[in-house]
């Protein structure tokens, strides 16, 4: 019994399971700056299993009927940090680090609400966490292995946003422009742009910046290699300790 207790103590001291070492890459930047496209490029260039893109958009809070009516008139702030359920996001990231299967909310931009369904994810090795406020919450910053800020010309951002919101999010051109100047642009200046200060890397031109993508991918590969070497060393040490008993 004493040996088992000692082995358990040794295990606690040396062994950290690989999922606890999950790599999380944060990508922040203006709406329409190309965060999602950059994330997709990184995933494709990495070409590894167990890599997922997690959008902070999934963690938008649902609105009350009154707020919802205002949102439909483009008169509600959906850009400030208060609009995102960061508590839930942090909870989910910690669950994943503990190796648990996690249910991620599914959000509807047409309805401005969370839907009844969820999406289950399990044991990723790399998470690309993208969203306008990916580098905002200190608890999230603590969990990130790399912090990226994507930069793009504001005219390009607005043009992309109009096209996307009208095609994919059930909006009108007038409504999209109204929301941009009432909320998106001022909140960008107040909360989104200052995140440059905490970024490790500022990427101009998003997914077109092949050099930056290659550097990011090399860095992720290097970190994964280091973590895997450390993990194997821990396992060897543990095996040795158990043999010695
Ligand atoms: O994908 P992207 O980073 O552009 O998503 C963030 C944007 O989505 C925010 O700028 C916010 O104005 C917008 N949004 C919206 N309607 C919602 C939730 C977010 O227009 N219901």
CSV table of N, CA and C and ligand atoms in Angstrom, one decimal, residues 29-33 35-36 55 57 60 63 71 74 76-79 107-113 130-132 161 164-165 169 171 179-180 183-184, ligand 1:
chain,number,residue,atom,x,y,z
A,29,UNK,N,-8.2,41.3,-33.7
A,29,UNK,CA,-8.1,42.3,-34.7
A,29,UNK,C,-9.5,42.8,-35.1
A,30,UNK,N,-9.5,43.8,-35.9
A,30,UNK,CA,-10.8,44.5,-36.2
A,30,UNK,C,-11.8,43.5,-36.9
A,31,UNK,N,-13.1,43.7,-36.8
A,31,UNK,CA,-14.0,43.0,-37.6
A,31,UNK,C,-13.7,43.2,-39.1
A,32,UNK,N,-13.6,42.1,-39.8
A,32,UNK,CA,-13.3,42.2,-41.3
A,32,UNK,C,-11.8,42.3,-41.6
A,33,UNK,N,-11.0,42.1,-40.5
A,33,UNK,CA,-9.5,42.2,-40.8
A,33,UNK,C,-8.9,40.9,-41.3
A,35,UNK,N,-9.3,37.7,-39.6
A,35,UNK,CA,-8.8,36.8,-38.5
A,35,UNK,C,-9.1,35.3,-38.9
A,36,UNK,N,-10.4,35.1,-39.3
A,36,UNK,CA,-10.8,33.7,-39.6
A,36,UNK,C,-9.9,33.2,-40.8
A,55,UNK,N,-14.1,30.1,-32.3
A,55,UNK,CA,-14.4,31.5,-32.5
A,55,UNK,C,-15.0,32.1,-31.2
A,57,UNK,N,-16.9,34.4,-31.1
A,57,UNK,CA,-18.3,34.7,-31.5
A,57,UNK,C,-19.3,33.7,-30.9
A,60,UNK,N,-21.0,34.9,-27.6
A,60,UNK,CA,-21.8,36.0,-27.4
A,60,UNK,C,-23.0,35.7,-26.4
A,63,UNK,N,-29.5,37.9,-25.9
A,63,UNK,CA,-30.1,39.3,-25.5
A,63,UNK,C,-31.5,39.1,-24.9
A,71,UNK,N,-31.1,45.4,-31.2
A,71,UNK,CA,-30.0,44.8,-32.1
A,71,UNK,C,-30.5,44.7,-33.5
A,74,UNK,N,-30.0,47.7,-35.3
A,74,UNK,CA,-28.6,48.1,-35.3
A,74,UNK,C,-28.3,49.2,-34.3
A,76,UNK,N,-27.7,48.4,-30.9
A,76,UNK,CA,-27.2,47.7,-29.7
A,76,UNK,C,-25.7,47.4,-29.8
A,77,UNK,N,-24.9,47.7,-28.8
A,77,UNK,CA,-23.5,47.4,-28.8
A,77,UNK,C,-23.2,45.9,-28.7
A,78,UNK,N,-22.6,45.4,-29.8
A,78,UNK,CA,-22.3,44.0,-29.8
A,78,UNK,C,-20.7,43.8,-30.0
A,79,UNK,N,-20.0,44.9,-29.6
A,79,UNK,CA,-18.6,44.9,-29.7
A,79,UNK,C,-17.8,45.0,-28.4
A,107,UNK,N,-24.0,30.0,-31.9
A,107,UNK,CA,-24.6,31.3,-31.9
A,107,UNK,C,-25.2,31.7,-33.2
A,108,UNK,N,-26.4,32.3,-33.2
A,108,UNK,CA,-27.0,32.8,-34.5
A,108,UNK,C,-26.9,34.3,-34.6
A,109,UNK,N,-26.2,34.7,-35.7
A,109,UNK,CA,-26.1,36.2,-35.9
A,109,UNK,C,-27.4,36.7,-36.4
A,110,UNK,N,-28.2,35.9,-37.1
A,110,UNK,CA,-29.5,36.4,-37.6
A,110,UNK,C,-30.4,36.7,-36.4
A,111,UNK,N,-30.4,35.8,-35.4
A,111,UNK,CA,-31.3,35.9,-34.3
A,111,UNK,C,-30.7,36.7,-33.1
A,112,UNK,N,-29.4,36.9,-33.1
A,112,UNK,CA,-28.7,37.5,-32.0
A,112,UNK,C,-28.9,36.7,-30.7
A,113,UNK,N,-28.9,35.4,-30.9
A,113,UNK,CA,-29.2,34.5,-29.7
A,113,UNK,C,-28.3,33.2,-29.8
A,130,UNK,N,-10.0,32.8,-32.1
A,130,UNK,CA,-10.0,34.0,-32.9
A,130,UNK,C,-11.3,34.9,-32.5
A,131,UNK,N,-11.1,36.2,-32.5
A,131,UNK,CA,-12.2,37.0,-32.2
A,131,UNK,C,-11.7,38.5,-32.0
A,132,UNK,N,-12.6,39.5,-32.2
A,132,UNK,CA,-12.1,40.8,-32.1
A,132,UNK,C,-11.5,41.1,-30.7
A,161,UNK,N,-16.9,43.6,-44.3
A,161,UNK,CA,-18.0,43.4,-43.3
A,161,UNK,C,-19.4,43.6,-44.0
A,164,UNK,N,-20.1,40.5,-46.1
A,164,UNK,CA,-20.4,39.3,-45.3
A,164,UNK,C,-21.7,39.4,-44.5
A,165,UNK,N,-21.9,40.6,-43.9
A,165,UNK,CA,-23.2,40.7,-43.1
A,165,UNK,C,-24.4,40.6,-44.0
A,169,UNK,N,-25.2,37.1,-42.8
A,169,UNK,CA,-25.8,37.4,-41.4
A,169,UNK,C,-27.1,38.0,-41.5
A,171,UNK,N,-28.3,40.8,-42.9
A,171,UNK,CA,-28.4,42.3,-42.6
A,171,UNK,C,-28.6,43.1,-43.9
A,179,UNK,N,-24.4,50.4,-37.9
A,179,UNK,CA,-23.8,49.7,-36.8
A,179,UNK,C,-22.3,50.0,-36.7
A,180,UNK,N,-21.7,50.0,-37.9
A,180,UNK,CA,-20.2,50.2,-38.0
A,180,UNK,C,-19.9,51.6,-37.3
A,183,UNK,N,-21.1,51.7,-33.3
A,183,UNK,CA,-20.5,50.8,-32.3
A,183,UNK,C,-19.2,50.2,-32.8
A,184,UNK,N,-19.1,49.6,-34.0
A,184,UNK,CA,-17.9,48.8,-34.3
A,184,UNK,C,-16.7,49.7,-34.3
B,1,LIG,O1,-16.5,37.8,-37.2
B,1,LIG,P1,-16.3,39.2,-36.6
B,1,LIG,O2,-15.0,39.3,-35.8
B,1,LIG,O3,-16.5,40.3,-37.5
B,1,LIG,O4,-17.4,39.2,-35.5
B,1,LIG,C1,-17.5,40.3,-34.6
B,1,LIG,C2,-18.6,41.3,-35.0
B,1,LIG,O5,-19.8,40.7,-35.0
B,1,LIG,C3,-18.6,42.4,-34.0
B,1,LIG,O6,-18.0,43.6,-34.6
B,1,LIG,C4,-20.1,42.7,-33.8
B,1,LIG,O7,-20.5,44.0,-34.2
B,1,LIG,C5,-20.8,41.7,-34.7
B,1,LIG,N1,-22.0,41.1,-34.2
B,1,LIG,C6,-23.2,41.4,-34.8
B,1,LIG,N2,-24.4,40.8,-34.4
B,1,LIG,C7,-24.4,39.9,-33.3
B,1,LIG,C8,-23.1,39.6,-32.7
B,1,LIG,C9,-22.0,40.2,-33.2
B,1,LIG,O8,-23.3,42.1,-35.8
B,1,LIG,N3,-25.5,39.4,-32.9
